[in-house]
XYZ file of C-alpha atoms in Angstrom:
530
model
C -0.204 0.005 0.052
C 1.804 3.488 -1.252
C 0.749 6.456 1.082
C 2.209 9.777 1.267
C 4.857 10.824 3.978
C 2.243 13.147 5.488
C -0.101 9.935 6.169
C 2.460 8.821 8.869
C 1.972 11.429 11.195
C 2.003 10.789 14.860
C -1.958 9.975 15.511
C -3.468 12.882 17.472
C -6.541 12.103 19.963
C -9.572 13.311 18.442
C -11.299 15.927 20.534
C -14.807 14.403 19.776
C -14.087 10.546 20.260
C -12.156 9.698 23.404
C -9.484 7.385 22.742
C -9.924 7.543 18.866
C -7.652 8.752 16.219
C -8.091 10.241 12.702
C -4.893 10.212 10.511
C -5.527 9.417 6.735
C -3.865 6.029 7.558
C -6.621 5.375 10.539
C -9.218 6.159 8.147
C -8.594 3.221 5.944
C -9.234 0.967 9.159
C -11.427 2.793 11.360
C -13.569 5.054 9.227
C -15.994 7.949 10.539
C -19.294 6.414 9.635
C -21.321 6.423 13.448
C -23.919 8.844 14.490
C -21.479 10.070 17.126
C -19.272 11.180 14.496
C -21.520 14.098 12.971
C -19.284 16.910 12.110
C -16.216 15.251 12.911
C -13.189 16.669 10.145
C -12.265 14.164 7.473
C -9.265 13.917 8.419
C -8.679 15.244 11.617
C -6.842 18.435 10.574
C -7.807 21.892 11.082
C -7.595 22.327 7.068
C -9.801 19.401 6.409
C -11.851 19.463 3.307
C -14.799 17.421 4.359
C -16.636 16.606 7.379
C -18.733 13.764 8.489
C -22.640 13.431 7.796
C -23.085 9.828 8.766
C -26.784 9.647 8.317
C -28.999 10.399 5.424
C -31.116 12.678 7.569
C -27.655 14.479 8.689
C -27.040 15.302 5.005
C -30.715 16.691 4.645
C -30.433 18.504 7.979
C -27.403 20.169 6.749
C -28.945 21.545 3.657
C -32.046 22.570 5.673
C -30.089 24.396 8.005
C -30.765 22.420 11.366
C -28.825 23.669 14.273
C -28.191 20.079 15.549
C -25.921 19.440 12.556
C -24.500 23.071 11.794
C -23.443 23.323 15.589
C -21.551 20.201 14.928
C -19.762 20.973 12.274
C -16.116 22.311 12.776
C -15.151 22.606 9.109
C -16.410 21.361 5.621
C -15.718 21.712 1.987
C -14.112 24.930 1.952
C -16.372 26.516 -0.919
C -19.518 25.553 1.121
C -18.368 25.745 4.708
C -16.257 28.398 5.851
C -13.022 26.962 7.511
C -12.666 28.177 11.446
C -9.565 30.151 10.228
C -11.706 32.036 7.676
C -14.250 32.644 9.947
C -11.731 34.043 12.497
C -10.234 36.511 9.699
C -13.710 37.574 8.859
C -14.224 38.554 12.295
C -10.847 40.492 12.319
C -12.042 42.147 9.178
C -15.324 43.291 10.709
C -13.467 44.864 13.673
C -11.385 46.600 11.542
C -13.572 47.553 8.739
C -17.255 46.791 9.106
C -19.894 49.404 10.427
C -23.228 48.373 12.197
C -25.281 45.975 10.095
C -22.234 45.060 7.656
C -20.099 42.046 7.227
C -16.817 40.965 5.608
C -15.376 38.318 3.208
C -11.504 37.717 2.578
C -10.120 37.134 -0.486
C -6.360 36.658 -1.680
C -5.941 39.655 -3.655
C -7.406 43.087 -4.711
C -8.532 41.773 -7.936
C -10.467 39.099 -6.436
C -12.201 41.087 -4.044
C -13.198 43.727 -6.455
C -14.827 41.038 -8.567
C -16.828 40.052 -5.599
C -17.636 43.758 -4.814
C -19.123 44.313 -8.597
C -20.927 40.595 -8.279
C -22.791 41.801 -5.325
C -23.236 45.089 -6.581
C -24.798 43.964 -9.875
C -27.465 41.878 -7.936
C -28.224 43.925 -5.182
C -27.927 47.379 -5.799
C -25.554 48.060 -2.892
C -21.766 49.392 -3.172
C -19.572 46.896 -1.224
C -16.217 48.620 -0.154
C -12.765 46.596 -0.560
C -10.234 47.266 2.042
C -6.824 46.126 2.399
C -5.804 43.878 4.946
C -2.196 44.860 5.119
C -0.926 41.266 4.858
C -0.293 38.478 2.474
C -2.281 40.642 -0.254
C -5.713 39.771 1.471
C -8.406 42.086 0.843
C -11.732 42.494 2.471
C -14.990 43.065 0.790
C -17.611 44.995 3.413
C -21.004 44.830 2.374
C -24.395 45.028 4.135
C -24.902 41.907 6.183
C -28.343 41.302 4.263
C -26.363 40.597 1.130
C -23.999 38.037 2.864
C -25.613 35.123 1.125
C -25.157 36.809 -2.364
C -21.258 37.248 -1.455
C -21.362 33.482 -0.280
C -22.622 32.499 -3.771
C -19.803 34.325 -5.374
C -17.165 32.267 -3.046
C -18.786 29.168 -3.820
C -19.185 29.332 -7.386
C -15.751 30.830 -8.305
C -13.519 29.248 -5.719
C -11.778 32.671 -5.211
C -11.903 32.866 -1.617
C -8.727 32.667 0.772
C -7.640 29.217 1.734
C -7.872 28.032 5.298
C -3.972 28.177 5.431
C -3.868 31.977 4.171
C -6.376 32.640 6.624
C -4.171 30.933 9.515
C -1.160 33.092 8.540
C -3.262 36.185 8.617
C -5.028 35.298 11.940
C -1.640 34.413 13.331
C -0.504 37.760 12.563
C 2.493 36.335 10.700
C 4.456 38.546 8.241
C 5.995 35.520 6.718
C 4.740 32.437 4.886
C 6.014 30.227 7.677
C 6.699 27.304 5.626
C 10.395 27.546 4.933
C 12.984 29.618 3.305
C 11.939 31.380 0.094
C 14.131 29.314 -1.761
C 12.591 26.288 -0.456
C 9.246 27.490 -1.340
C 10.128 28.361 -4.730
C 11.570 24.991 -5.299
C 8.757 22.951 -4.210
C 6.228 25.241 -6.218
C 8.409 24.834 -9.303
C 8.208 21.277 -8.696
C 4.470 21.035 -8.310
C 4.134 22.876 -11.470
C 6.447 20.751 -13.119
C 4.877 17.660 -12.045
C 1.382 18.410 -13.300
C 2.864 19.493 -16.534
C 4.759 15.884 -16.807
C 1.467 14.298 -16.278
C 0.009 16.100 -19.247
C 3.023 15.923 -21.275
C 3.563 19.567 -22.003
C 5.971 22.269 -20.936
C 5.259 23.933 -17.453
C 4.837 27.303 -19.090
C 1.458 25.948 -20.375
C 0.458 25.101 -16.448
C -1.297 27.487 -14.197
C -1.893 26.555 -10.737
C -4.707 27.725 -8.878
C -5.988 27.641 -4.857
C -8.933 25.295 -6.279
C -10.254 23.507 -9.075
C -13.181 26.026 -9.471
C -10.951 29.281 -9.283
C -9.243 27.619 -12.571
C -12.449 26.889 -14.490
C -13.471 30.671 -13.396
C -10.229 32.209 -14.700
C -10.232 30.316 -18.078
C -14.038 31.129 -18.385
C -13.359 35.186 -17.765
C -10.245 34.512 -20.514
C -12.474 33.095 -23.064
C -15.245 35.642 -22.322
C -12.676 38.487 -23.122
C -11.464 36.403 -26.346
C -14.939 35.594 -27.696
C -17.132 38.270 -26.040
C -20.966 38.140 -26.245
C -21.179 34.514 -26.770
C -22.834 31.687 -24.939
C -21.244 28.963 -23.909
C -22.228 24.873 -24.064
C -22.242 22.601 -21.299
C -22.287 19.055 -22.766
C -23.401 16.334 -20.194
C -24.498 16.686 -16.680
C -21.753 18.489 -14.699
C -20.257 19.015 -11.230
C -22.699 21.794 -9.863
C -20.653 24.872 -9.934
C -19.300 24.314 -13.502
C -22.877 25.005 -14.625
C -23.451 27.950 -12.396
C -20.640 29.795 -13.345
C -21.614 29.852 -17.163
C -25.197 30.369 -16.082
C -24.425 33.460 -13.878
C -21.027 35.070 -15.165
C -21.449 35.421 -18.666
C -24.085 35.419 -21.717
C -25.765 32.199 -20.624
C -25.232 28.423 -21.349
C -27.005 26.010 -23.704
C -27.160 22.981 -21.405
C -27.002 19.366 -23.032
C -27.441 17.239 -19.961
C -27.736 13.543 -21.541
C -24.006 13.849 -23.090
C -25.592 12.042 -26.146
C -24.819 11.117 -29.678
C -28.184 12.796 -30.354
C -27.048 15.793 -28.539
C -23.960 16.114 -30.259
C -26.264 16.576 -33.637
C -28.462 19.105 -31.847
C -25.002 21.245 -30.927
C -23.827 20.710 -34.602
C -27.282 22.432 -35.473
C -26.769 25.379 -32.877
C -23.314 26.261 -33.474
C -23.864 26.084 -37.288
C -26.137 29.296 -36.821
C -24.737 30.751 -33.396
C -20.946 31.473 -32.480
C -20.304 29.940 -28.997
C -17.670 31.033 -26.576
C -16.647 27.555 -25.661
C -17.654 23.791 -24.906
C -17.432 22.426 -21.465
C -17.477 18.906 -20.349
C -15.967 16.246 -17.921
C -14.298 13.366 -18.736
C -15.650 11.274 -17.147
C -18.631 13.203 -15.538
C -19.572 13.792 -12.058
C -21.439 12.051 -10.514
C -22.888 9.782 -13.404
C -19.346 8.682 -14.726
C -20.424 8.916 -18.192
C -17.557 9.591 -20.759
C -18.438 12.065 -23.718
C -17.516 11.192 -27.328
C -14.552 13.956 -27.398
C -13.262 13.070 -30.708
C -16.819 13.890 -32.202
C -16.669 17.076 -30.090
C -13.138 18.006 -31.097
C -13.886 17.710 -34.553
C -16.822 19.821 -34.279
C -14.697 22.352 -32.191
C -12.142 22.453 -35.234
C -14.894 23.112 -37.952
C -16.916 25.561 -36.067
C -13.635 27.600 -34.256
C -14.526 27.033 -30.750
C -12.592 25.865 -27.833
C -13.363 22.471 -26.202
C -12.794 22.601 -22.402
C -12.416 19.396 -20.812
C -12.310 18.736 -16.883
C -10.293 15.505 -16.127
C -10.503 15.519 -12.586
C -12.268 12.183 -12.301
C -9.936 10.389 -14.929
C -7.027 11.429 -12.411
C -4.877 12.369 -15.665
C -2.926 9.202 -15.318
C -5.935 7.251 -16.507
C -6.729 9.000 -19.629
C -5.256 11.714 -21.945
C -8.060 14.142 -22.635
C -5.321 17.062 -23.957
C -5.381 14.997 -27.200
C -8.552 16.222 -27.918
C -9.073 19.558 -25.619
C -8.104 23.044 -26.087
C -7.642 23.494 -22.128
C -7.997 20.949 -19.434
C -9.020 21.692 -15.772
C -8.097 19.496 -13.006
C -9.086 19.596 -9.062
C -5.834 18.901 -7.550
C -7.796 18.461 -4.151
C -8.996 15.342 -5.053
C -6.893 12.278 -6.350
C -3.441 14.250 -6.937
C -3.635 15.083 -3.029
C -5.845 12.387 -1.613
C -4.951 13.110 1.878
C -8.090 15.479 1.899
C -6.119 18.279 3.857
C -5.272 20.624 1.381
C -7.104 22.569 -1.944
C -5.500 23.172 -5.347
C -6.273 23.591 -8.975
C -4.819 23.289 -12.316
C -5.426 24.701 -15.533
C -3.412 23.170 -18.692
C -3.211 24.731 -22.094
C -2.735 22.348 -25.050
C 0.512 23.735 -27.059
C -1.031 22.245 -30.463
C -4.365 24.230 -30.083
C -5.379 27.162 -32.412
C -6.451 29.156 -29.267
C -2.958 28.394 -27.488
C -1.291 31.977 -28.127
C -4.514 33.910 -27.486
C -5.430 32.098 -24.405
C -1.998 32.171 -22.928
C -1.376 35.904 -23.490
C -4.755 36.543 -21.837
C -4.345 34.228 -18.947
C -0.543 35.613 -18.399
C -1.655 39.063 -18.722
C -4.429 38.502 -15.708
C -2.920 35.632 -13.928
C -1.890 36.104 -10.253
C -0.003 33.251 -8.364
C -2.777 32.921 -5.619
C -1.884 29.518 -4.637
C -0.684 30.007 -1.150
C 2.826 28.620 -0.491
C 1.774 26.477 2.502
C -0.806 24.763 0.254
C 1.692 24.494 -2.369
C 3.974 22.665 -0.181
C 1.231 20.350 1.018
C 0.160 19.470 -2.458
C 4.004 18.795 -3.588
C 4.447 16.509 -0.636
C 0.678 14.563 -0.809
C 1.481 14.136 -4.592
C 4.679 12.489 -4.707
C 2.984 8.943 -5.023
C 0.133 9.989 -7.260
C 0.356 7.534 -9.802
C 1.059 4.461 -7.454
C -1.889 5.512 -5.110
C -4.138 5.870 -8.416
C -3.084 2.602 -9.760
C -4.465 0.759 -6.631
C -7.466 2.820 -6.374
C -8.316 1.600 -9.739
C -7.837 -1.973 -8.904
C -10.126 -1.738 -5.645
C -12.891 0.572 -7.496
C -12.968 -1.948 -10.381
C -13.579 -4.925 -8.073
C -16.246 -3.026 -5.967
C -18.235 -1.981 -9.179
C -17.880 -5.593 -10.568
C -19.471 -6.702 -7.191
C -22.163 -4.148 -6.832
C -23.366 -4.405 -10.542
C -23.906 -8.174 -9.760
C -25.674 -7.723 -6.539
C -29.642 -8.152 -6.688
C -30.495 -5.128 -4.366
C -28.228 -2.626 -6.850
C -30.458 -1.536 -9.722
C -27.767 0.768 -11.513
C -23.738 1.207 -11.117
C -22.466 4.286 -12.749
C -18.873 3.482 -13.638
C -16.968 4.322 -16.961
C -16.324 0.542 -17.415
C -20.236 0.317 -17.728
C -21.594 3.819 -18.523
C -19.635 4.671 -21.916
C -16.887 2.137 -22.275
C -16.103 2.909 -25.959
C -15.812 6.517 -25.316
C -13.625 6.246 -22.490
C -11.452 3.766 -24.093
C -10.674 5.963 -26.932
C -8.666 8.515 -24.772
C -7.452 5.949 -22.056
C -3.944 5.768 -21.424
C -2.238 2.348 -22.052
C -0.857 1.934 -18.756
C -2.498 4.026 -15.962
C 0.066 4.539 -13.171
C 2.512 2.474 -14.927
C 1.134 -0.400 -12.896
C -1.522 -2.258 -14.994
C -1.762 -3.059 -18.849
C -5.575 -3.652 -18.363
C -8.258 -0.997 -18.275
C -8.336 1.707 -15.536
C -11.228 3.636 -14.720
C -10.682 5.456 -11.912
C -11.718 5.755 -8.262
C -15.267 6.987 -8.461
C -18.617 5.215 -9.117
C -22.311 6.102 -8.183
C -25.037 3.401 -6.951
C -28.884 3.446 -7.265
C -30.559 0.782 -5.319
C -33.742 -1.213 -6.045
C -36.695 0.358 -4.346
C -34.440 3.376 -3.684
C -36.500 5.602 -1.665
C -36.867 3.099 1.227
C -33.285 1.297 0.681
C -31.096 4.277 -0.183
C -31.202 6.030 3.206
C -30.895 2.643 5.065
C -28.059 1.486 3.066
C -26.109 4.745 3.525
C -27.012 4.699 7.281
C -25.302 0.927 7.723
C -22.435 1.682 5.446
C -19.219 1.647 7.372
C -16.927 3.998 5.307
C -16.152 7.618 5.865
C -19.142 9.811 4.936
C -18.959 13.287 3.623
C -18.526 15.459 0.367
C -15.132 15.671 -1.500
C -13.869 12.728 -3.347
C -10.374 11.180 -4.572
C -9.284 10.559 -0.892
C -7.147 7.819 0.087
C -9.679 6.382 2.096
C -13.237 5.527 0.799
C -16.024 8.489 1.191
C -19.487 8.070 0.418
C -22.465 10.554 0.323
C -26.052 11.000 -0.966
C -24.570 13.180 -3.796
C -27.620 14.750 -5.330
C -29.102 15.611 -1.904
C -26.014 17.867 -1.098
C -25.236 19.266 -4.648
C -28.998 19.892 -5.696
C -31.185 19.922 -2.698
C -33.067 22.883 -3.958
C -33.760 21.162 -7.486
C -33.994 17.796 -6.984
C -36.793 17.389 -9.695
C -34.761 19.352 -12.156
C -31.939 16.851 -11.538
C -33.856 14.106 -11.910
C -35.261 15.398 -15.162
C -31.436 15.124 -16.146
C -31.048 11.596 -15.309
C -29.540 12.109 -11.792
C -31.714 10.249 -9.338
C -32.338 11.961 -5.869
C -31.585 8.951 -4.061
C -28.175 8.237 -5.785
C -25.232 7.404 -3.380
C -21.577 8.520 -4.798
C -18.461 6.337 -3.878
C -14.946 7.416 -4.043
C -12.860 4.558 -3.258
C -9.524 4.556 -1.466
C -6.489 2.453 -0.439
C -8.430 -0.140 1.518
C -8.065 -3.610 0.992
C -10.651 -4.759 -1.708
C -11.857 -7.857 0.159
C -12.529 -5.830 3.506
C -14.100 -2.909 1.318
C -16.534 -5.100 -0.407
C -17.326 -6.730 2.738
C -18.476 -3.489 4.044
C -20.822 -2.804 1.120
C -22.173 -6.415 1.312
C -23.058 -5.984 4.917
C -24.704 -2.578 4.285
C -26.644 -3.796 1.492
C -27.886 -6.875 3.630
C -28.685 -4.693 6.593
C -30.060 -1.707 5.088
C -32.261 -2.947 2.479
C -34.114 -5.573 4.084
């Protein structure tokens, strides 16, 4: 079993579970799944990017704002739940800048803060003010408290907020990065960029690093809006929630083709013959349905009609598939498989040097690009990702074994997984040897399941499942969640109209032993669906 060096930290007692431990290594053997684990960080780190929501009702309670759930949360996925260091930084900004009835959010640069202020002003008519915090380039957006939700929407959709480690440095009053000498930081940062570049087979100058995956998507979207103004975009296939929200809320609109089918490619061909578009966005494979688009057909269409093809390959984990062979640009969340530990966020944007859009995109991105990946986060990402390809190879094998088991189980109605969903389309861009470990097919570590008698069985199965339960994916430990409840609770009927069941359970497979993991799922199916 291959684990990053950080996985072998000395275990620390949990403040919420007497006598327990919660390093990444411990989570493989004693996952957080019991009702008493509600709200616990996953893993036990002040910078954890997930929190335990152990029952189906807890997930609904979170979405409905129940105090019994919210009061237990110490952290959560950073774009949805403010880390405690971020909350402390906001409070400090309030003390310095806010007046009665006002509040503040913090951003890592003046430009990011100004973008948030303009977003809020355009939607509310108020006039937010931007103030320099005077440390590490951080700027606060001050606005009336009644519009705090609008500002939080910006934080969530764009991923441009301060990271927890940057907030921690500001709260601690440190004028230094606190992570080593400038030479050490520069060396590790360059190593991280080179590692991402090598995975995609391009020069490092074609890689841009960001604080999270969504901020990479948002930066590319802004660059394309400048390059191809006044054009709608196209979303092909049902995507991760905020990828669609950016296109809906920040530009000229989006033509959405949720099925990702051959018939919809024909409809797009009709659309682009009549209307120039600003770019086509898709995922390979998609989250949460694990459907892979026909990238060759999309690439041919893009070249014919002169629009860029943008592919998010987070779920392919890069080492499993080479989507840059078709795409003009690729976005990736480094928070997921690349890191694995679940204690840091990051994102990457990779430009295809062979793309007709390369020169224009590169110049526009470089003109506006700010290196906002906090050095402390970059160092953790570099350390966590040293055994990336080996970890992914092991996860691939375990996920395939679990998917095969679940597909044959009589209580499972459907398994969404690249091997079953769109195997021909996936195989067309699959690398010949994923992770250098197996010449056979490697399909990544994510799958989704829908059960027979789903309305009754799904909550019971989920509650009985003995794996970590919370948002996030790509972790070294298996992590499950009722995805549609968390991502689309306010639009469940709409999600189902797009083919995404409200009872869908998404599973991100980790480094557990395959037999042990399969046994846990078998027990939950037997116990939870009777």
